[in-house]
Short mmCIF file of N, CA and C in Angstrom, two decimals:
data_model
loop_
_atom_site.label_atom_id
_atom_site.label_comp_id
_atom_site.label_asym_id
_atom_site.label_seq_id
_atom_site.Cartn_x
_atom_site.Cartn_y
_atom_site.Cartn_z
N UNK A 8 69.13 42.53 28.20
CA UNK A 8 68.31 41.35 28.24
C UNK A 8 69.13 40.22 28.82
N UNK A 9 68.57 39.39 29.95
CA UNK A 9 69.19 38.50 30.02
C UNK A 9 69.44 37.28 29.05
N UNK A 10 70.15 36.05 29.86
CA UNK A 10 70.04 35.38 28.95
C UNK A 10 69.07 34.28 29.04
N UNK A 11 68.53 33.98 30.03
CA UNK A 11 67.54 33.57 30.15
C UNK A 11 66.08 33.95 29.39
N UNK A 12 66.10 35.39 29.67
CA UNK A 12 65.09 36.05 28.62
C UNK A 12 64.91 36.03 27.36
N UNK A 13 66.18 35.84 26.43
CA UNK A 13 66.97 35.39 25.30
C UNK A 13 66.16 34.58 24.93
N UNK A 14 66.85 33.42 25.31
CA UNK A 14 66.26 32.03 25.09
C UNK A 14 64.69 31.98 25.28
N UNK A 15 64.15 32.40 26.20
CA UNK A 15 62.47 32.50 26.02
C UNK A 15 62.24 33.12 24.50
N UNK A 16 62.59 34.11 24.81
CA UNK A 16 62.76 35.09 23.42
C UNK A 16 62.87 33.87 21.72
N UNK A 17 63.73 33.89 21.83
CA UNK A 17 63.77 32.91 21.28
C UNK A 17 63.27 31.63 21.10
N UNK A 18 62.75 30.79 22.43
CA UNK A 18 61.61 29.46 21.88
C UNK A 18 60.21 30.15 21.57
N UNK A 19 59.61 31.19 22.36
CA UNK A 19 58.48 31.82 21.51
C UNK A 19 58.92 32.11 20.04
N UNK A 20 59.85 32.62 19.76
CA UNK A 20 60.03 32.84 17.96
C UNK A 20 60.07 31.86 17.38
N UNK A 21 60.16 30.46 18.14
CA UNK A 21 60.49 29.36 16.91
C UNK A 21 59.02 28.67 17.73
N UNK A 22 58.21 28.87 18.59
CA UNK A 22 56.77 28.39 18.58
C UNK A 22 55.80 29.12 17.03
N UNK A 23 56.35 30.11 17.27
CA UNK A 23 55.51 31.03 16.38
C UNK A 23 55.74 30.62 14.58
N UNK A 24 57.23 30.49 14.56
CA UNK A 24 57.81 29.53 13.05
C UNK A 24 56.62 28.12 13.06
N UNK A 25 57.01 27.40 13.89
CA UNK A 25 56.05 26.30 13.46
C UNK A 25 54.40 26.46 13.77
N UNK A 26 54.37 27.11 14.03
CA UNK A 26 52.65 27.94 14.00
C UNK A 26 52.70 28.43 12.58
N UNK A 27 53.74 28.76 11.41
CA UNK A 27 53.39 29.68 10.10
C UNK A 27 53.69 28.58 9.42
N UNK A 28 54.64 27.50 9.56
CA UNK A 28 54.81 26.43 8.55
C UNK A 28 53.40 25.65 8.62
N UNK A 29 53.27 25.25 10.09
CA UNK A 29 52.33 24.44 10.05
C UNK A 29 51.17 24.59 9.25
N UNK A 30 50.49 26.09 9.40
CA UNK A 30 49.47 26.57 7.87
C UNK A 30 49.85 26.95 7.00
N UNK A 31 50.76 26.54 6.51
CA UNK A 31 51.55 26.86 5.56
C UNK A 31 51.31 28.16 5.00
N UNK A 32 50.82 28.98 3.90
CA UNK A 32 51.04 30.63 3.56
C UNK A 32 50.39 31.16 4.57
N UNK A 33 49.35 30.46 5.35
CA UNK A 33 48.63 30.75 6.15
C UNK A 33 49.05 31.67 7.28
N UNK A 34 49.21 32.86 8.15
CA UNK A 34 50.24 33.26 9.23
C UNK A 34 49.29 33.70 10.22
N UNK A 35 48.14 33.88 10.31
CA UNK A 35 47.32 33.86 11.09
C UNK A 35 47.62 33.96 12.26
N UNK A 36 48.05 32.97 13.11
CA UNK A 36 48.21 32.85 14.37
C UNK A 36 49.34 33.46 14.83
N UNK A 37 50.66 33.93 13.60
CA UNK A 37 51.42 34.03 14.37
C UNK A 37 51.12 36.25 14.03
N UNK A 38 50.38 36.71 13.39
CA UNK A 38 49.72 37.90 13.51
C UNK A 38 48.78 37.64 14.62
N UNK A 39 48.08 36.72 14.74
CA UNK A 39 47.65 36.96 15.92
C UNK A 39 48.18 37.53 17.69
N UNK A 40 49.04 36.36 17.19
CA UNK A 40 49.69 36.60 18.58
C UNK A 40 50.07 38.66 18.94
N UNK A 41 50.81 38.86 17.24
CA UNK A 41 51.40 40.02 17.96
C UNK A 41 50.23 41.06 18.09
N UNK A 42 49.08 40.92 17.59
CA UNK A 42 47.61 41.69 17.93
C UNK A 42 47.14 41.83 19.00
N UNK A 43 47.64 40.27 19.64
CA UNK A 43 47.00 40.62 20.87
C UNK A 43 48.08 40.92 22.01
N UNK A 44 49.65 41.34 21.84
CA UNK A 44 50.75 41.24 22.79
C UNK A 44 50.21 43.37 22.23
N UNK A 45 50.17 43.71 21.20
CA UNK A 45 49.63 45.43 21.17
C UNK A 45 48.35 45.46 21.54
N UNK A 46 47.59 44.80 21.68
CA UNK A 46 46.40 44.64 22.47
C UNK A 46 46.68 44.93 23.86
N UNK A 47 46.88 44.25 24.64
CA UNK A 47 47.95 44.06 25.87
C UNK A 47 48.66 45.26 26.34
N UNK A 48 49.43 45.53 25.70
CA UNK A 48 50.33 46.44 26.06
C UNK A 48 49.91 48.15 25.70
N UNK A 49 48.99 48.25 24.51
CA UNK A 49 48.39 49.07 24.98
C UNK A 49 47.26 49.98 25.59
N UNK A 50 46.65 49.01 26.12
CA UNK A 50 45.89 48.82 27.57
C UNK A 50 46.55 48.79 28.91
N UNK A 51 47.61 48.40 28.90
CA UNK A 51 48.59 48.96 30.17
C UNK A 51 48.24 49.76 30.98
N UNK A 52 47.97 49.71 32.75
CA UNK A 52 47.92 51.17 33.09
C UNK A 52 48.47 50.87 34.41
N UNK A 53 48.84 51.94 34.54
CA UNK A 53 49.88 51.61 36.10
C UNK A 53 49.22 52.03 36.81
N UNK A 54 48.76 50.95 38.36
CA UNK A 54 47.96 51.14 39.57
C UNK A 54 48.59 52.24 40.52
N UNK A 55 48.27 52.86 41.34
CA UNK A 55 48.84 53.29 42.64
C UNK A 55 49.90 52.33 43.37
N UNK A 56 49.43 51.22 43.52
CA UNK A 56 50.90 50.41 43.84
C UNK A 56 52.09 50.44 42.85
N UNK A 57 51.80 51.29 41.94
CA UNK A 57 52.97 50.75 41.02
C UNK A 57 52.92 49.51 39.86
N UNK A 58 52.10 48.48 40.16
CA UNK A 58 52.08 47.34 39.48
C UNK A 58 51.24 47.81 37.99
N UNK A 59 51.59 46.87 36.66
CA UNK A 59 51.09 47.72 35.25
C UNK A 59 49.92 46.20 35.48
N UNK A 60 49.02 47.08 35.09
CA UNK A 60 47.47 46.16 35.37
C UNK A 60 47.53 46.35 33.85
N UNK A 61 46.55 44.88 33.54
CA UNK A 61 46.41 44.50 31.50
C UNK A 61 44.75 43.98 31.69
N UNK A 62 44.37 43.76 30.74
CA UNK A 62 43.11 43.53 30.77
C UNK A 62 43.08 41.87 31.04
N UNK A 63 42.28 41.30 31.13
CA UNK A 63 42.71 39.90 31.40
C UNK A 63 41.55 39.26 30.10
N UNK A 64 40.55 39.66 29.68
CA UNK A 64 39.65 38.99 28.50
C UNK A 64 39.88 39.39 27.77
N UNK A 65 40.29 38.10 26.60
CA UNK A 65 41.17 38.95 24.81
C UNK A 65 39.47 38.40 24.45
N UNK A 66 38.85 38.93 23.32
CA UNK A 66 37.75 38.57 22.13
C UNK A 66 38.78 38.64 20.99
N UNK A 67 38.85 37.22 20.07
CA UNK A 67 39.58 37.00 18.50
C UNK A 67 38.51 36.97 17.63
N UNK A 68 37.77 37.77 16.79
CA UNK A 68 37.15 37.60 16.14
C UNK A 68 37.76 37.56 14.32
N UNK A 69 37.12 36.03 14.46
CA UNK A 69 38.16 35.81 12.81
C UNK A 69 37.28 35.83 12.00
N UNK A 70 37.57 36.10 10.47
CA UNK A 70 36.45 36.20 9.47
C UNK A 70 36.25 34.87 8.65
N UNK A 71 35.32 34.46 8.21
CA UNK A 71 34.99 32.91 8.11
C UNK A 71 36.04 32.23 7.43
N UNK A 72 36.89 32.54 6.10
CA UNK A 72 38.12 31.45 5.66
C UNK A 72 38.91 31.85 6.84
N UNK A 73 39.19 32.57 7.54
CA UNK A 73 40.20 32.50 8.67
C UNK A 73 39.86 31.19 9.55
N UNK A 74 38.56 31.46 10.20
CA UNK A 74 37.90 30.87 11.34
C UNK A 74 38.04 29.34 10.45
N UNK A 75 37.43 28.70 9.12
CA UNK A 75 37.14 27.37 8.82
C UNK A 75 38.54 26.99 8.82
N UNK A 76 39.29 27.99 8.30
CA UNK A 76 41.08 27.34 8.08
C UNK A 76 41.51 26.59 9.86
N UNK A 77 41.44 27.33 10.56
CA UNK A 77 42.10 26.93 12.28
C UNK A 77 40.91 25.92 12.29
N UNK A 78 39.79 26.26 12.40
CA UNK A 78 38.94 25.00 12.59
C UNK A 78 39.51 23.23 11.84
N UNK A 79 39.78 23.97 10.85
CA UNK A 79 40.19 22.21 9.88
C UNK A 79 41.64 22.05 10.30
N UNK A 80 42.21 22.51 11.10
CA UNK A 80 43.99 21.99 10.70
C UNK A 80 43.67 21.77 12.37
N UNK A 81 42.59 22.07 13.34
CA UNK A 81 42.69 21.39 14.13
C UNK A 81 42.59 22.54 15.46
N UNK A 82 42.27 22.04 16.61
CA UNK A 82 42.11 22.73 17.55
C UNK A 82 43.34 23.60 18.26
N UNK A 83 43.12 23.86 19.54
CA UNK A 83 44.28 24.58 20.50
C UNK A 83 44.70 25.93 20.13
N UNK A 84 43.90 26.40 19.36
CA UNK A 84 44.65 27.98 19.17
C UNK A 84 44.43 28.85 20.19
N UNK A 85 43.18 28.60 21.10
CA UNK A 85 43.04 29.95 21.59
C UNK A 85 43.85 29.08 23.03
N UNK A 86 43.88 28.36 23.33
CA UNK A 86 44.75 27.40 24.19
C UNK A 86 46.73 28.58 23.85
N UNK A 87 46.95 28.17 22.50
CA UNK A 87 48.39 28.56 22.09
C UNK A 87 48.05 29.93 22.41
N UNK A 88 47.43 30.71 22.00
CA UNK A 88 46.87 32.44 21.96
C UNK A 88 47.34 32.19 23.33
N UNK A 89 46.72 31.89 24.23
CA UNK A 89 46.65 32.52 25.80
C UNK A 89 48.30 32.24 26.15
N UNK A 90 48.59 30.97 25.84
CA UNK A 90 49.92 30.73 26.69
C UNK A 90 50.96 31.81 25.82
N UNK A 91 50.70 31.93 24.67
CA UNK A 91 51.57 33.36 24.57
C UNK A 91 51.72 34.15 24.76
N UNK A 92 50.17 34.65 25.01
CA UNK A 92 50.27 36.38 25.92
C UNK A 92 50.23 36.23 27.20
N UNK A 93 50.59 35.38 27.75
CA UNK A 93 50.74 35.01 28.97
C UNK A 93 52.29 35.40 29.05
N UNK A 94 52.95 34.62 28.28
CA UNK A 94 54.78 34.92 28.64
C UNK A 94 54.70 35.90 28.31
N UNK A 95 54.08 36.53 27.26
CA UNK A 95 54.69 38.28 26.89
C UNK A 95 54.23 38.95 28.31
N UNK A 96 53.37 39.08 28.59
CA UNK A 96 52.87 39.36 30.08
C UNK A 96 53.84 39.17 31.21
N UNK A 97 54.61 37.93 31.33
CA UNK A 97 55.29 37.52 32.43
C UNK A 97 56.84 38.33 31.87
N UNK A 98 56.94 38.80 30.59
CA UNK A 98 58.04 38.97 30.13
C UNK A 98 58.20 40.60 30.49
N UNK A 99 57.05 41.26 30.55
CA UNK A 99 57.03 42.73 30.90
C UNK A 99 56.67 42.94 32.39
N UNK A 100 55.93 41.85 33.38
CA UNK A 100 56.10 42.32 34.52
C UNK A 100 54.39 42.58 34.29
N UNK A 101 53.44 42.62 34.37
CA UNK A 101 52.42 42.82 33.55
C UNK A 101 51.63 41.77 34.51
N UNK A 102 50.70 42.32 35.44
CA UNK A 102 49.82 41.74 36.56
C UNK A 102 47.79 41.82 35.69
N UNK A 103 47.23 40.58 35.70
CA UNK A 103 46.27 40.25 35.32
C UNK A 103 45.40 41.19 36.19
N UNK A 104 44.34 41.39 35.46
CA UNK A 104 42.76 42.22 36.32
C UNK A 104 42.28 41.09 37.07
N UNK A 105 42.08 39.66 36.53
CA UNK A 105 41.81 39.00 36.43
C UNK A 105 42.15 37.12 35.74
N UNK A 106 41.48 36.64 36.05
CA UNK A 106 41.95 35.27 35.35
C UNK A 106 42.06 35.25 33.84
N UNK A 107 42.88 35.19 33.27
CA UNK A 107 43.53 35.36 31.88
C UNK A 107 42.61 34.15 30.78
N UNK A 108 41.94 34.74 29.92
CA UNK A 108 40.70 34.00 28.98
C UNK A 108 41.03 34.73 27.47
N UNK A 109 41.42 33.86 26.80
CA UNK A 109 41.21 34.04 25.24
C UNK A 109 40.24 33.32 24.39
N UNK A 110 39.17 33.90 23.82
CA UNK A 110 37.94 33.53 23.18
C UNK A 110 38.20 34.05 21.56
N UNK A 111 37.99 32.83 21.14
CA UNK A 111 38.67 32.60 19.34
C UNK A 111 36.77 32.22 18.79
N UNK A 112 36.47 33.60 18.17
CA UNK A 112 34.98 33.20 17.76
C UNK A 112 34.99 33.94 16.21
N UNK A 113 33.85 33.31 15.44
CA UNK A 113 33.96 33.93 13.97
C UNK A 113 33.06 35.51 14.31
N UNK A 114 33.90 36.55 12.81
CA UNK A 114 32.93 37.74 13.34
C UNK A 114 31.86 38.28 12.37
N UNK A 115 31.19 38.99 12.79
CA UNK A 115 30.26 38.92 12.26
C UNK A 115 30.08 39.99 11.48
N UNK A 116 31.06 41.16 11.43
CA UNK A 116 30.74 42.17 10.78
C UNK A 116 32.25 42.46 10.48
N UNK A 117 33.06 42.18 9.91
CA UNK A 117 34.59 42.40 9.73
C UNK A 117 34.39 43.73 8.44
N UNK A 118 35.08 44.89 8.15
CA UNK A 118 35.29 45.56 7.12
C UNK A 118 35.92 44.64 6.27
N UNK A 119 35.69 45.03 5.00
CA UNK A 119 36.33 44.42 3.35
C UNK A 119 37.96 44.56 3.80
N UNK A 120 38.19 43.07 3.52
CA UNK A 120 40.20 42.91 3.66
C UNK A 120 40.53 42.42 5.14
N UNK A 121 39.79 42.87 5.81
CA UNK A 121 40.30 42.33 7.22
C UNK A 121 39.88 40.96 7.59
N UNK A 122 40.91 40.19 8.60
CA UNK A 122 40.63 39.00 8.59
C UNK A 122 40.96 38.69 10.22
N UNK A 123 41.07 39.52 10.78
CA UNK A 123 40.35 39.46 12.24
C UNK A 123 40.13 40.49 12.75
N UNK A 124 39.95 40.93 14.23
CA UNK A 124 39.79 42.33 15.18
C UNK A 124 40.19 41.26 16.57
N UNK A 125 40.51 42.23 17.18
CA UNK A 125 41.32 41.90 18.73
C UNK A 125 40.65 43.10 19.57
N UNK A 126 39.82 42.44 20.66
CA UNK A 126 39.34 43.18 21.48
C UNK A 126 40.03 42.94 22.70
N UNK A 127 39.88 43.85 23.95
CA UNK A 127 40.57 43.35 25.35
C UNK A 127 38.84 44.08 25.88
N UNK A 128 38.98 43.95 27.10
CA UNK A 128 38.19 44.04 28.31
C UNK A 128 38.45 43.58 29.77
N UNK A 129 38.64 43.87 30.64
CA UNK A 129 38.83 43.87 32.12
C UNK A 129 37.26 42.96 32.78
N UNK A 130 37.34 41.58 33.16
CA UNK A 130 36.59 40.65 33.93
C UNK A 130 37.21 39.76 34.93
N UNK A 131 36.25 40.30 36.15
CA UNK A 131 36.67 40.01 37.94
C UNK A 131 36.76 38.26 37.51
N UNK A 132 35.82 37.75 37.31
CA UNK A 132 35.56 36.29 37.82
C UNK A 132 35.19 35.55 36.12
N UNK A 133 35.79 35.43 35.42
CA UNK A 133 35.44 35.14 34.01
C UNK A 133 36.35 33.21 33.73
N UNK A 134 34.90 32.70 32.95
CA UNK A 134 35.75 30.98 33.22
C UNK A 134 35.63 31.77 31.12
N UNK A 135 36.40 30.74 30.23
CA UNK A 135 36.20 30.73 29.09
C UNK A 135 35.06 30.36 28.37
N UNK A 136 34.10 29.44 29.21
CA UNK A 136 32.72 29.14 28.81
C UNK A 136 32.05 30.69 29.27
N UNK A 137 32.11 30.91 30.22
CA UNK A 137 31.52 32.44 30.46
C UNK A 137 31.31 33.49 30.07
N UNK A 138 32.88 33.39 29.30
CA UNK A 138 33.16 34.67 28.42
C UNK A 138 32.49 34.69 26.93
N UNK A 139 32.81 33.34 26.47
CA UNK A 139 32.16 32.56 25.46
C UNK A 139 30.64 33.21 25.05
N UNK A 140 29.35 32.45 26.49
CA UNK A 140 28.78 33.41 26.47
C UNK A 140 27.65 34.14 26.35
N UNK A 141 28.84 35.24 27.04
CA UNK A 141 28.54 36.76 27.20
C UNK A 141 28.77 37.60 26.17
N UNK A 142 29.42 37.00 25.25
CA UNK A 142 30.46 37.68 23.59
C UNK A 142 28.81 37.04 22.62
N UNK A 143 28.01 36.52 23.33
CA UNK A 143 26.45 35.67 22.02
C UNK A 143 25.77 37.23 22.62
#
């Protein structure tokens, strides 16, 4: 690893610390993140050129104290969501289908105990209002 990589390495780990203090027992976001970096990665598939193609549309579906908790402590998650799987992306070499969209919506059918699901999907021309929706 370089050392450059390091240090990324490292300010994502301490984005992700003040993402778990900030909700305090709360860790949400920073499970999120790694849901959707195994989301990501294993959807991986290597093109004929060689290049590893990822899906480019994450769906976060959170279950309602999840969803009201991020709602009340304030916006930007799916904002933070994207720019993280974005570096993990830039960190593996990891070429978009498409324009890169993370959609943070409550779900509607979660099993007993779970407190989100992480979907991926592959979309040519997708804005975040679009994806938004197409997920109604």
């Amino acid at each position: 690893m370089s050392a450059l990589s390091a240090l990324e390495q490292a300010l994502e780990n301490r984005w992700e610390t003040v993402w778990a203090r900030m909700l305090g027992r709360e860790r949400e976001p920073v499970e999120l993140v790694e849901a959707l970096r195994r989301e990501c990665d294993s959807n991986a598939v290597v093109s004929p050129g060689g290049r590893v193609m990822v899906p480019n549309a994450y769906d976060v579906e959170l279950a309602d104290p999840v969803h009201e908790e991020l709602n009340r402590r304030g916006g930007g998650v799916g904002q933070a969501l994207t720019d993280s799987l974005a570096r993990h992306a830039a960190r593996h070499g990891y070429a978009w289908a498409g324009p890169l969209t993370v959609h943070v919506g409550r779900a509607k059918d979660l099993p007993d105990g779970r407190r989100y699901r992480v979907a991926s999907s592959v979309m040519r021309h997708v804005s975040a209002e679009g994806f938004q929706r197409a997920g109604r």
